[in-house]
């Protein structure tokens, strides 16, 4: 199934980790995933909204997971200045 999202979705989860070192307690991680940027379904505006929303969360770390493109990486090259 292919889904095309028209807005950024933010979910928050607290994940308890037994034996976690104290210096990592409270670590805030933002995960951005599965953009499938093809220049069509996921617009540059929506991508920038996701980045802005991530920055507003003030995370300690940002991880990018999943698929960045659907078929060809060509459209994503236009995002690089």
Short mmCIF file of C-alpha atoms in Angstrom, two decimals:
data_model
loop_
_atom_site.label_atom_id
_atom_site.label_comp_id
_atom_site.label_asym_id
_atom_site.label_seq_id
_atom_site.Cartn_x
_atom_site.Cartn_y
_atom_site.Cartn_z
CA UNK A 1 0.00 0.00 0.00
CA UNK A 2 1.32 3.44 -0.91
CA UNK A 3 0.39 6.32 1.36
CA UNK A 4 0.91 9.95 0.56
CA UNK A 5 0.96 12.16 3.64
CA UNK A 6 0.00 15.79 3.40
CA UNK A 7 1.22 16.86 6.83
CA UNK A 8 3.94 16.00 9.29
CA UNK A 9 2.95 13.46 11.94
CA UNK A 10 4.72 13.64 15.30
CA UNK A 11 4.59 10.83 17.84
CA UNK A 12 6.27 10.87 21.23
CA UNK A 13 7.37 7.77 23.11
CA UNK A 14 9.19 7.24 26.39
CA UNK A 15 11.26 4.09 26.15
CA UNK A 16 12.53 2.67 29.44
CA UNK A 17 15.92 0.99 29.14
CA UNK A 18 17.09 -1.10 32.05
CA UNK A 19 20.72 -0.44 32.96
CA UNK A 20 20.93 2.76 30.92
CA UNK A 21 23.90 4.87 32.03
CA UNK A 22 22.81 7.99 33.93
CA UNK A 23 24.38 10.36 31.44
CA UNK A 24 21.97 9.03 28.79
CA UNK A 25 18.86 9.38 30.96
CA UNK A 26 16.54 11.88 29.30
CA UNK A 27 18.29 11.68 25.92
CA UNK A 28 15.92 13.02 23.27
CA UNK A 29 16.09 11.33 19.87
CA UNK A 30 14.12 12.46 16.84
CA UNK A 31 13.65 9.91 14.08
CA UNK A 32 12.77 11.01 10.56
CA UNK A 33 11.85 8.04 8.42
CA UNK A 34 10.74 6.84 5.02
CA UNK A 35 10.61 10.09 3.10
CA UNK A 36 10.46 8.37 -0.30
CA UNK A 37 11.22 11.75 -1.83
CA UNK A 38 10.38 11.67 -5.51
CA UNK A 39 9.52 15.33 -6.05
CA UNK A 40 5.86 14.39 -6.50
CA UNK A 41 4.10 12.88 -3.46
CA UNK A 42 6.40 14.32 -0.82
CA UNK A 43 6.83 17.96 -1.69
CA UNK A 44 9.84 20.03 -0.80
CA UNK A 45 7.52 22.10 1.44
CA UNK A 46 6.46 19.02 3.42
CA UNK A 47 10.07 17.90 3.72
CA UNK A 48 11.06 21.32 5.06
CA UNK A 49 8.10 21.19 7.48
CA UNK A 50 9.39 17.86 8.81
CA UNK A 51 12.87 19.31 9.32
CA UNK A 52 11.45 22.39 11.02
CA UNK A 53 9.23 20.29 13.30
CA UNK A 54 12.25 18.17 14.20
CA UNK A 55 14.30 21.24 15.06
CA UNK A 56 11.50 22.61 17.27
CA UNK A 57 11.62 19.42 19.36
CA UNK A 58 15.20 20.33 20.32
CA UNK A 59 16.50 16.75 20.15
CA UNK A 60 19.92 15.64 21.34
CA UNK A 61 20.19 13.43 18.26
CA UNK A 62 18.41 13.09 14.91
CA UNK A 63 18.41 9.76 13.11
CA UNK A 64 17.33 9.31 9.50
CA UNK A 65 15.97 5.85 8.76
CA UNK A 66 14.02 4.10 6.06
CA UNK A 67 13.95 4.85 2.37
CA UNK A 68 15.01 8.32 1.27
CA UNK A 69 13.84 7.88 -2.32
CA UNK A 70 11.29 5.67 -4.08
CA UNK A 71 12.98 4.75 -7.37
CA UNK A 72 15.56 7.23 -8.60
CA UNK A 73 17.65 9.52 -6.40
CA UNK A 74 17.61 12.25 -9.08
CA UNK A 75 14.81 14.39 -7.51
CA UNK A 76 16.55 14.59 -4.14
CA UNK A 77 19.66 16.10 -5.74
CA UNK A 78 17.62 19.26 -6.43
CA UNK A 79 17.40 19.81 -2.66
CA UNK A 80 21.17 20.20 -2.35
CA UNK A 81 22.30 23.81 -2.82
#
